[in-house]
Amino acid sequence: MYRHLEARLVEHFRDYLRRAYDLDFPKIVVELPPRVELGEYALPLAFELAKKLRKAPKKIAEEIVAGVGVIEGFTKLEVAGAGYINAYVDRAAMAKSLALDVHPEDKAPAGKILVEHSSINPNKAAHIGHLRNAILGDTFVRLLRFAQREVDVQNYIDNTGAQVADVVVGFQNLDRKSRAEIEALTKQTRFDYYCWDLYARVSQWYAADPTANTSKDRLKIRAQALHDIEHGGNETADLAELISVAVLRRHLETMDRLDIEYDFLPRESEILHLHFWDAAFTKLKESGALTYEDSGKNKGCWVMQRVGRTLLSAKEPGEASVKSASQTDAERVSQNEDNQKVIVRSNGTVGYVGKDIAYHMWKFGLLGKDFGYRKFYRYPNQHECWISAEHGEADHPHFGGVAEIYNVIDARQSEAQNTVIEALRALGHNDAADHYTHFSYEMVALTPRCAAELGYMLSDEDKTRAYIEVSGRKGFGVKADDLIDRLIASAKTEVDARHPEISDSQRVTISTQIAVGALRYFMLRFTKNSVIAFDFKEALSFEGETGPYAQYAAVRAANIFRKSGQNLQNFAKMHRAEDFSRYLNANKSHDSNEIWDLWLTASRTSNVVAQCIATTEPAHLAKHAFQLAQKFNSFYHHYPILQEADEGRKNFLLSTVAVVHRELTRVLGVMGIQVPEAM
RNA sequence: GGGCGCGUAGCUCAAACGGAUAGAGCAUCGGAUUUCUAAUCCGGCGGUUGCAGGUUCGAUUCCUGCCGCGCCUACCA
């Protein structure tokens, strides 16, 4: 609602500026005034105009306010501060549409969006770092869907890489398990935990031998395993398939605990076996994006020249050319080599980035090849998740060939992501490159205290650090399922104490919802590029700025309705005929302003969603949910609703509760957080 | 060395596009419950936004330099 009025306001001002000043203002900035007393919208445009018109901002603002005329939905414009133009909406009219929950038609841009997230190596249990990725990605998907966009969710599976090979090596050489034994293990609960430990043991096994020769031999075993797996059609590859699929299923189960689902799981094995790379390689060579090096340190490789880094040739103008003139040829050559990215190794094998280029050409429908598709996993809610296959089913949905993509991948991989984007440009696919977004975020690390709590020995240097990076190779980290278990147990203790009257299975449901709320909120409250230093105490908190705080506010709202005997879902709509203006305006008393502020905050959801999408930053939504809950809790405390004697005012207060409940539930839903029955 | 990011209250974090008095939570201190459940609310304390310049009517935000921290910089994935 808020967003549509804003659009109307901007349009009106743009028109006026064109008429009155003959000015084209493509971007009119609109802000939220610091307090509702100052209106619902603030435009600082007079400040900017001051330069052009060579007049005082305040004077210009007054001129505009006098000339701009009546705007539908607004009661007045006012000049405030040093030259702000504040716009005041018709509160009663806006409240009415909010109560009715009317949404003027939005024309969402056409074109499918593909969001890739999670992409956990299927060789060990998921940990907190993966949780951040999946929660950010899933929330972004929900944001896009809220904005009426069509979205496919993909989880890329690197099932032929070194990490899977390591676990296979572990089963074959350390634990010496037969295929049947491994198969039995995969059927046990949390097979991924077994792999977690095994992966750490193998990593030690490679390195921790005193005689260098043994270590070398072991790395040879690893290289052989990797080779066999990439090739396929042998015992090692079959084992890798068995293990990686079993771990993948575990990952899907873990993420489903947080209501995170995927539509399609493209795997590296199919990218290899369906020869995606060959198709891409041909195009890359034809376009000149890849060049063959016949000398130097990258001799025998196909490389990509990185752009954005100056190729220091004599042609460079300005200072750079002076600098390059003083360089020797040898320096220039070596610098150019440093700017090269090896895509195909001198032994003819393609590296990870090359496969990624092919995969991204497929995403945009530029490869001329497609995966086979097989049903893989049906969620309890019947949603079907598909997986890539060499020979797929005849009937399948169509994935790939999308208009826009978002890759939720941590910041350490920006370099690789940029290389893929550059490759698309080099192929002449600028439009695809422009619609390729690396949704970059920082890692989750552990505080030294947390690491110590987990029983890890820390060096003196580590103890002084703000955080310590998790490491799969060392088996150092907090496993996702463990964290979820602890959150549920902790919530259960509280729920048990508060609600002995309800059934245990219901208490488990509520505890789970609270745990998910706490976890998802925790991962969303930090902005993407701040490293999260994980700490159990903070993550297990249910008070203050947390998910349960917001859930609690919604539960309280529902409780009022339960006690009142009124219907929460229909109440606001049923009272649409009522005019709330006397409560909302009331001479702009403190009370009416405080309550209006609550309505106003509730109305801003679609605005915040748009902001989150534009900035690829879901943290704004978490902040918004918290603020709405905070304002509601304050309102809840100050206005005893069921005791209200004036029937009209009581209806108004109940409508307020109903609208806030609806919007808060909606916002939490976009974050993947449910509102429990009771708390 | 180069690239990217970060530095804001005791601690953990906000402040999209430069804007009105830099805000929350935690911690701490003090208060609120015969009421729609206190996982709550109200108040106090707490700031030279790393440092030094610059641009601007206006800078936490943009630019330059410096200091400190992290990540990336493989013919690994």
Tab-separated table of N, CA, C and O in Angstrom, chain A residues 232-331:
chain	number	residue	atom	x	y	z
A	232	GLY	N	33.843	-42.269	-14.688
A	232	GLY	CA	32.615	-43.037	-14.529
A	232	GLY	C	32.749	-44.447	-15.060
A	232	GLY	O	33.753	-44.793	-15.710
A	233	GLY	N	31.749	-45.274	-14.763
A	233	GLY	CA	31.733	-46.639	-15.275
A	233	GLY	C	32.754	-47.553	-14.621
A	233	GLY	O	33.275	-48.467	-15.253
A	234	ASN	N	33.083	-47.304	-13.368
A	234	ASN	CA	33.975	-48.206	-12.640
A	234	ASN	C	33.522	-48.276	-11.180
A	234	ASN	O	32.639	-47.534	-10.752
A	235	GLU	N	34.168	-49.145	-10.439
A	235	GLU	CA	33.732	-49.414	-9.070
A	235	GLU	C	33.822	-48.179	-8.181
A	235	GLU	O	32.926	-47.898	-7.390
A	236	THR	N	34.916	-47.434	-8.329
A	236	THR	CA	35.112	-46.233	-7.511
A	236	THR	C	34.024	-45.191	-7.809
A	236	THR	O	33.468	-44.583	-6.896
A	237	ALA	N	33.716	-45.045	-9.076
A	237	ALA	CA	32.679	-44.077	-9.459
A	237	ALA	C	31.321	-44.513	-8.916
A	237	ALA	O	30.521	-43.680	-8.480
A	238	ASP	N	31.078	-45.827	-8.929
A	238	ASP	CA	29.813	-46.330	-8.395
A	238	ASP	C	29.697	-46.032	-6.904
A	238	ASP	O	28.641	-45.664	-6.408
A	239	LEU	N	30.820	-46.211	-6.197
A	239	LEU	CA	30.835	-45.910	-4.766
A	239	LEU	C	30.577	-44.429	-4.529
A	239	LEU	O	29.827	-44.046	-3.622
A	240	ALA	N	31.220	-43.611	-5.347
A	240	ALA	CA	31.055	-42.161	-5.211
A	240	ALA	C	29.594	-41.787	-5.403
A	240	ALA	O	29.049	-40.955	-4.682
A	241	GLU	N	28.968	-42.443	-6.368
A	241	GLU	CA	27.548	-42.192	-6.626
A	241	GLU	C	26.701	-42.585	-5.415
A	241	GLU	O	25.864	-41.813	-4.948
A	242	LEU	N	26.978	-43.769	-4.902
A	242	LEU	CA	26.229	-44.263	-3.739
A	242	LEU	C	26.361	-43.298	-2.562
A	242	LEU	O	25.375	-42.908	-1.941
A	243	ILE	N	27.593	-42.920	-2.271
A	243	ILE	CA	27.862	-42.071	-1.108
A	243	ILE	C	27.301	-40.660	-1.309
A	243	ILE	O	26.617	-40.120	-0.444
A	244	SER	N	27.575	-40.090	-2.477
A	244	SER	CA	27.172	-38.689	-2.680
A	244	SER	C	25.647	-38.554	-2.712
A	244	SER	O	25.101	-37.576	-2.211
A	245	VAL	N	24.970	-39.548	-3.263
A	245	VAL	CA	23.509	-39.487	-3.286
A	245	VAL	C	22.949	-39.624	-1.871
A	245	VAL	O	22.007	-38.917	-1.487
A	246	ALA	N	23.559	-40.500	-1.088
A	246	ALA	CA	23.080	-40.691	0.292
A	246	ALA	C	23.287	-39.417	1.115
A	246	ALA	O	22.409	-39.013	1.874
A	247	VAL	N	24.450	-38.796	0.945
A	247	VAL	CA	24.710	-37.563	1.693
A	247	VAL	C	23.789	-36.449	1.194
A	247	VAL	O	23.246	-35.676	1.989
A	248	LEU	N	23.591	-36.404	-0.114
A	248	LEU	CA	22.695	-35.403	-0.681
A	248	LEU	C	21.291	-35.513	-0.082
A	248	LEU	O	20.672	-34.514	0.278
A	249	ARG	N	20.815	-36.752	0.035
A	249	ARG	CA	19.485	-36.948	0.649
A	249	ARG	C	19.461	-36.394	2.066
A	249	ARG	O	18.492	-35.781	2.498
A	250	ARG	N	20.524	-36.609	2.774
A	250	ARG	CA	20.614	-36.078	4.144
A	250	ARG	C	20.555	-34.544	4.125
A	250	ARG	O	19.905	-33.927	4.949
A	251	HIS	N	21.261	-33.939	3.183
A	251	HIS	CA	21.236	-32.479	3.095
A	251	HIS	C	19.821	-31.976	2.836
A	251	HIS	O	19.385	-30.991	3.421
A	252	LEU	N	19.105	-32.689	1.952
A	252	LEU	CA	17.733	-32.266	1.657
A	252	LEU	C	16.865	-32.391	2.906
A	252	LEU	O	16.015	-31.535	3.168
A	253	GLU	N	17.095	-33.450	3.674
A	253	GLU	CA	16.332	-33.634	4.918
A	253	GLU	C	16.638	-32.522	5.913
A	253	GLU	O	15.742	-31.956	6.544
A	254	THR	N	17.910	-32.227	6.049
A	254	THR	CA	18.322	-31.175	6.992
A	254	THR	C	17.676	-29.846	6.604
A	254	THR	O	17.101	-29.153	7.444
A	255	MET	N	17.767	-29.492	5.341
A	255	MET	CA	17.227	-28.212	4.895
A	255	MET	C	15.697	-28.191	4.969
A	255	MET	O	15.109	-27.151	5.228
A	256	ASP	N	15.093	-29.348	4.775
A	256	ASP	CA	13.632	-29.405	4.875
A	256	ASP	C	13.174	-29.124	6.311
A	256	ASP	O	12.064	-28.638	6.527
A	257	ARG	N	14.031	-29.395	7.280
A	257	ARG	CA	13.682	-29.063	8.667
A	257	ARG	C	13.467	-27.559	8.805
A	257	ARG	O	12.785	-27.094	9.688
A	258	LEU	N	14.102	-26.788	7.919
A	258	LEU	CA	13.986	-25.329	7.949
A	258	LEU	C	13.039	-24.827	6.859
A	258	LEU	O	13.049	-23.652	6.509
A	259	ASP	N	12.259	-25.749	6.284
A	259	ASP	CA	11.333	-25.407	5.199
A	259	ASP	C	12.052	-24.859	3.975
A	259	ASP	O	11.566	-23.943	3.313
A	260	ILE	N	13.208	-25.432	3.682
A	260	ILE	CA	13.946	-25.032	2.486
A	260	ILE	C	13.864	-26.166	1.462
A	260	ILE	O	14.254	-27.292	1.762
A	261	GLU	N	13.330	-25.830	0.300
A	261	GLU	CA	13.151	-26.845	-0.741
A	261	GLU	C	13.804	-26.407	-2.046
A	261	GLU	O	13.995	-25.224	-2.285
A	262	TYR	N	14.093	-27.398	-2.866
A	262	TYR	CA	14.713	-27.129	-4.172
A	262	TYR	C	13.845	-27.720	-5.266
A	262	TYR	O	13.098	-28.674	-5.043
A	263	ASP	N	14.006	-27.168	-6.466
A	263	ASP	CA	13.276	-27.693	-7.611
A	263	ASP	C	14.131	-28.647	-8.436
A	263	ASP	O	13.648	-29.594	-9.012
A	264	PHE	N	15.423	-28.335	-8.485
A	264	PHE	CA	16.281	-29.103	-9.388
A	264	PHE	C	17.701	-29.180	-8.836
A	264	PHE	O	18.217	-28.203	-8.291
A	265	LEU	N	18.303	-30.360	-8.998
A	265	LEU	CA	19.667	-30.589	-8.519
A	265	LEU	C	20.569	-30.961	-9.695
A	265	LEU	O	20.684	-32.129	-10.042
A	266	PRO	N	21.155	-29.972	-10.350
A	266	PRO	CA	22.074	-30.294	-11.442
A	266	PRO	C	23.388	-30.801	-10.848
A	266	PRO	O	23.861	-30.264	-9.860
A	267	ARG	N	23.927	-31.857	-11.454
A	267	ARG	CA	25.159	-32.438	-10.896
A	267	ARG	C	26.327	-32.336	-11.872
A	267	ARG	O	26.153	-32.397	-13.086
A	268	GLU	N	27.483	-32.264	-11.314
A	268	GLU	CA	28.667	-32.170	-12.150
A	268	GLU	C	28.852	-33.420	-12.999
A	268	GLU	O	29.356	-33.343	-14.134
A	269	SER	N	28.455	-34.572	-12.497
A	269	SER	CA	28.641	-35.799	-13.280
A	269	SER	C	27.942	-35.690	-14.637
A	269	SER	O	28.484	-36.124	-15.649
A	270	GLU	N	26.759	-35.083	-14.663
A	270	GLU	CA	26.046	-34.942	-15.941
A	270	GLU	C	26.689	-33.861	-16.812
A	270	GLU	O	26.691	-33.966	-18.038
A	271	ILE	N	27.219	-32.833	-16.171
A	271	ILE	CA	27.907	-31.811	-16.957
A	271	ILE	C	29.081	-32.452	-17.696
A	271	ILE	O	29.354	-32.142	-18.860
A	272	LEU	N	29.720	-33.417	-17.013
A	272	LEU	CA	30.826	-34.136	-17.652
A	272	LEU	C	30.323	-35.111	-18.706
A	272	LEU	O	30.743	-35.073	-19.858
A	273	HIS	N	29.394	-35.980	-18.300
A	273	HIS	CA	29.013	-37.089	-19.180
A	273	HIS	C	28.158	-36.654	-20.363
A	273	HIS	O	28.127	-37.338	-21.386
A	274	LEU	N	27.459	-35.545	-20.209
A	274	LEU	CA	26.659	-35.049	-21.343
A	274	LEU	C	27.468	-34.043	-22.169
A	274	LEU	O	26.950	-33.374	-23.042
A	275	HIS	N	28.755	-33.944	-21.845
A	275	HIS	CA	29.712	-33.151	-22.625
A	275	HIS	C	29.324	-31.690	-22.769
A	275	HIS	O	29.446	-31.109	-23.843
A	276	PHE	N	28.840	-31.131	-21.671
A	276	PHE	CA	28.548	-29.694	-21.670
A	276	PHE	C	29.805	-28.897	-22.000
A	276	PHE	O	29.769	-27.911	-22.717
A	277	TRP	N	30.918	-29.349	-21.415
A	277	TRP	CA	32.140	-28.595	-21.610
A	277	TRP	C	32.577	-28.571	-23.075
A	277	TRP	O	32.989	-27.530	-23.584
A	278	ASP	N	32.444	-29.694	-23.744
A	278	ASP	CA	32.869	-29.738	-25.145
A	278	ASP	C	32.129	-28.692	-25.972
A	278	ASP	O	32.723	-27.998	-26.802
A	279	ALA	N	30.834	-28.590	-25.731
A	279	ALA	CA	30.026	-27.611	-26.464
A	279	ALA	C	30.483	-26.191	-26.137
A	279	ALA	O	30.610	-25.334	-27.017
A	280	ALA	N	30.738	-25.967	-24.841
A	280	ALA	CA	31.171	-24.633	-24.432
A	280	ALA	C	32.564	-24.326	-24.986
A	280	ALA	O	32.822	-23.210	-25.460
A	281	PHE	N	33.430	-25.327	-24.942
A	281	PHE	CA	34.810	-25.148	-25.389
A	281	PHE	C	34.850	-24.699	-26.852
A	281	PHE	O	35.577	-23.761	-27.212
A	282	THR	N	34.056	-25.346	-27.671
A	282	THR	CA	33.984	-24.988	-29.083
A	282	THR	C	33.611	-23.512	-29.248
A	282	THR	O	34.269	-22.764	-29.972
A	283	LYS	N	32.579	-23.116	-28.537
A	283	LYS	CA	32.129	-21.725	-28.658
A	283	LYS	C	33.166	-20.745	-28.114
A	283	LYS	O	33.356	-19.657	-28.664
A	284	LEU	N	33.811	-21.138	-27.034
A	284	LEU	CA	34.806	-20.248	-26.431
A	284	LEU	C	36.014	-20.066	-27.349
A	284	LEU	O	36.596	-18.986	-27.432
A	285	LYS	N	36.380	-21.138	-28.032
A	285	LYS	CA	37.505	-21.039	-28.965
A	285	LYS	C	37.119	-20.185	-30.171
A	285	LYS	O	37.855	-19.304	-30.584
A	286	GLU	N	35.929	-20.463	-30.699
A	286	GLU	CA	35.463	-19.722	-31.879
A	286	GLU	C	35.412	-18.218	-31.623
A	286	GLU	O	35.780	-17.419	-32.481
A	287	SER	N	34.957	-17.873	-30.434
A	287	SER	CA	34.784	-16.446	-30.140
A	287	SER	C	36.108	-15.771	-29.766
A	287	SER	O	36.171	-14.560	-29.637
A	288	GLY	N	37.132	-16.585	-29.550
A	288	GLY	CA	38.411	-16.014	-29.156
A	288	GLY	C	38.491	-15.709	-27.669
A	288	GLY	O	39.446	-15.089	-27.208
A	289	ALA	N	37.497	-16.151	-26.928
A	289	ALA	CA	37.508	-15.918	-25.478
A	289	ALA	C	38.637	-16.700	-24.826
A	289	ALA	O	39.232	-16.257	-23.842
A	290	LEU	N	38.933	-17.861	-25.395
A	290	LEU	CA	40.044	-18.656	-24.893
A	290	LEU	C	41.171	-18.642	-25.907
A	290	LEU	O	40.935	-18.739	-27.109
A	291	THR	N	42.377	-18.523	-25.402
A	291	THR	CA	43.524	-18.589	-26.297
A	291	THR	C	44.506	-19.650	-25.816
A	291	THR	O	44.600	-19.919	-24.621
A	292	TYR	N	45.210	-20.235	-26.770
A	292	TYR	CA	46.163	-21.280	-26.473
A	292	TYR	C	47.539	-20.663	-26.239
A	292	TYR	O	47.984	-19.826	-27.019
A	293	GLU	N	48.170	-21.029	-25.150
A	293	GLU	CA	49.499	-20.503	-24.841
A	293	GLU	C	50.548	-21.499	-25.331
A	293	GLU	O	50.549	-22.659	-24.912
A	294	ASP	N	51.432	-21.044	-26.225
A	294	ASP	CA	52.453	-22.005	-26.656
A	294	ASP	C	53.816	-21.742	-26.036
A	294	ASP	O	54.805	-22.350	-26.399
A	295	SER	N	53.828	-20.818	-25.074
A	295	SER	CA	55.099	-20.616	-24.360
A	295	SER	C	54.799	-20.058	-22.981
A	295	SER	O	53.651	-19.771	-22.650
A	296	GLY	N	55.829	-19.902	-22.201
A	296	GLY	CA	55.689	-19.293	-20.887
A	296	GLY	C	55.212	-20.266	-19.826
A	296	GLY	O	55.167	-21.476	-20.039
A	297	LYS	N	54.829	-19.698	-18.718
A	297	LYS	CA	54.516	-20.564	-17.581
A	297	LYS	C	53.207	-21.322	-17.784
A	297	LYS	O	52.987	-22.357	-17.190
A	298	ASN	N	52.331	-20.793	-18.641
A	298	ASN	CA	51.079	-21.485	-18.918
A	298	ASN	C	51.126	-22.233	-20.248
A	298	ASN	O	50.100	-22.459	-20.897
A	299	LYS	N	52.307	-22.623	-20.657
A	299	LYS	CA	52.485	-23.311	-21.931
A	299	LYS	C	51.594	-24.555	-22.005
A	299	LYS	O	51.556	-25.355	-21.075
A	300	GLY	N	50.895	-24.679	-23.123
A	300	GLY	CA	50.054	-25.853	-23.337
A	300	GLY	C	48.654	-25.726	-22.765
A	300	GLY	O	47.849	-26.644	-22.862
A	301	CYS	N	48.352	-24.581	-22.138
A	301	CYS	CA	47.021	-24.390	-21.532
A	301	CYS	C	46.160	-23.488	-22.411
A	301	CYS	O	46.665	-22.680	-23.179
A	302	TRP	N	44.851	-23.652	-22.257
A	302	TRP	CA	43.905	-22.694	-22.823
A	302	TRP	C	43.554	-21.715	-21.707
A	302	TRP	O	43.104	-22.128	-20.641
A	303	VAL	N	43.794	-20.441	-21.968
A	303	VAL	CA	43.602	-19.466	-20.889
A	303	VAL	C	42.623	-18.381	-21.290
A	303	VAL	O	42.355	-18.150	-22.471
A	304	MET	N	42.097	-17.748	-20.256
A	304	MET	CA	41.254	-16.585	-20.479
A	304	MET	C	41.980	-15.378	-19.922
A	304	MET	O	42.508	-15.422	-18.818
A	305	GLN	N	41.985	-14.320	-20.693
A	305	GLN	CA	42.613	-13.083	-20.238
A	305	GLN	C	41.615	-12.366	-19.337
A	305	GLN	O	40.473	-12.184	-19.703
A	306	ARG	N	42.057	-12.015	-18.167
A	306	ARG	CA	41.127	-11.311	-17.279
A	306	ARG	C	41.041	-9.853	-17.675
A	306	ARG	O	42.059	-9.197	-17.850
A	307	VAL	N	39.833	-9.376	-17.801
A	307	VAL	CA	39.679	-7.953	-18.073
A	307	VAL	C	39.570	-7.216	-16.754
A	307	VAL	O	39.507	-7.824	-15.693
A	308	GLY	N	39.543	-5.900	-16.831
A	308	GLY	CA	39.486	-5.119	-15.602
A	308	GLY	C	40.876	-4.938	-15.044
A	308	GLY	O	41.164	-4.039	-14.284
A	309	ARG	N	41.784	-5.782	-15.449
A	309	ARG	CA	43.188	-5.592	-15.107
A	309	ARG	C	43.841	-5.060	-16.363
A	309	ARG	O	43.607	-5.565	-17.437
A	310	THR	N	44.640	-4.062	-16.201
A	310	THR	CA	45.230	-3.439	-17.370
A	310	THR	C	46.226	-4.387	-18.020
A	310	THR	O	47.120	-4.906	-17.374
A	311	LEU	N	46.038	-4.578	-19.297
A	311	LEU	CA	47.066	-5.280	-20.049
A	311	LEU	C	48.099	-4.228	-20.390
A	311	LEU	O	47.867	-3.333	-21.185
A	312	LEU	N	49.219	-4.300	-19.739
A	312	LEU	CA	50.178	-3.214	-19.870
A	312	LEU	C	50.927	-3.295	-21.192
A	312	LEU	O	52.041	-3.763	-21.280
A	313	SER	N	50.265	-2.829	-22.205
A	313	SER	CA	50.909	-2.788	-23.518
A	313	SER	C	51.307	-1.339	-23.809
A	313	SER	O	50.892	-0.420	-23.116
A	314	ALA	N	52.081	-1.160	-24.849
A	314	ALA	CA	52.571	0.177	-25.188
A	314	ALA	C	51.435	1.100	-25.609
A	314	ALA	O	51.579	2.306	-25.616
A	315	LYS	N	50.292	0.490	-25.949
A	315	LYS	CA	49.174	1.292	-26.420
A	315	LYS	C	48.491	2.071	-25.301
A	315	LYS	O	47.781	3.026	-25.570
A	316	GLU	N	48.703	1.617	-24.079
A	316	GLU	CA	48.022	2.261	-22.956
A	316	GLU	C	48.302	3.756	-22.917
A	316	GLU	O	49.449	4.179	-22.943
A	317	PRO	N	47.260	4.559	-22.824
A	317	PRO	CA	47.482	5.995	-22.778
A	317	PRO	C	47.846	6.458	-21.363
A	317	PRO	O	47.725	5.725	-20.408
A	318	GLY	N	48.287	7.686	-21.296
A	318	GLY	CA	48.509	8.336	-20.002
A	318	GLY	C	49.640	7.721	-19.208
A	318	GLY	O	50.601	7.193	-19.746
A	319	GLU	N	49.460	7.807	-17.906
A	319	GLU	CA	50.520	7.402	-16.999
A	319	GLU	C	50.906	5.937	-17.147
A	319	GLU	O	52.061	5.580	-17.024
A	320	ALA	N	49.888	5.133	-17.406
A	320	ALA	CA	50.144	3.708	-17.507
A	320	ALA	C	51.168	3.403	-18.588
A	320	ALA	O	52.013	2.534	-18.420
A	321	SER	N	51.116	4.163	-19.671
A	321	SER	CA	52.038	3.885	-20.755
A	321	SER	C	53.462	4.313	-20.386
A	321	SER	O	54.422	3.674	-20.776
A	322	VAL	N	53.535	5.378	-19.594
A	322	VAL	CA	54.855	5.796	-19.130
A	322	VAL	C	55.465	4.692	-18.274
A	322	VAL	O	56.606	4.299	-18.424
A	323	LYS	N	54.577	4.180	-17.404
A	323	LYS	CA	54.995	3.117	-16.508
A	323	LYS	C	55.422	1.882	-17.314
A	323	LYS	O	56.458	1.284	-17.073
A	324	SER	N	54.572	1.543	-18.312
A	324	SER	CA	54.854	0.328	-19.046
A	324	SER	C	56.083	0.490	-19.923
A	324	SER	O	56.796	-0.472	-20.186
A	325	ALA	N	56.338	1.718	-20.333
A	325	ALA	CA	57.516	1.947	-21.160
A	325	ALA	C	58.791	1.646	-20.388
A	325	ALA	O	59.790	1.234	-20.958
A	326	SER	N	58.700	1.857	-19.063
A	326	SER	CA	59.889	1.610	-18.265
A	326	SER	C	60.030	0.138	-17.902
A	326	SER	O	61.011	-0.278	-17.314
A	327	GLN	N	59.011	-0.643	-18.272
A	327	GLN	CA	59.080	-2.059	-17.944
A	327	GLN	C	59.862	-2.805	-19.005
A	327	GLN	O	59.842	-2.448	-20.173
A	328	THR	N	60.489	-3.847	-18.574
A	328	THR	CA	61.139	-4.696	-19.552
A	328	THR	C	60.086	-5.593	-20.180
A	328	THR	O	59.015	-5.781	-19.623
A	329	ASP	N	60.416	-6.158	-21.328
A	329	ASP	CA	59.491	-7.091	-21.968
A	329	ASP	C	59.182	-8.272	-21.054
A	329	ASP	O	58.061	-8.743	-20.984
A	330	ALA	N	60.199	-8.713	-20.349
A	330	ALA	CA	60.018	-9.867	-19.469
A	330	ALA	C	58.997	-9.570	-18.396
A	330	ALA	O	58.144	-10.402	-18.064
A	331	GLU	N	59.058	-8.347	-17.874
A	331	GLU	CA	58.094	-7.962	-16.842
A	331	GLU	C	56.682	-7.958	-17.404
A	331	GLU	O	55.736	-8.373	-16.751
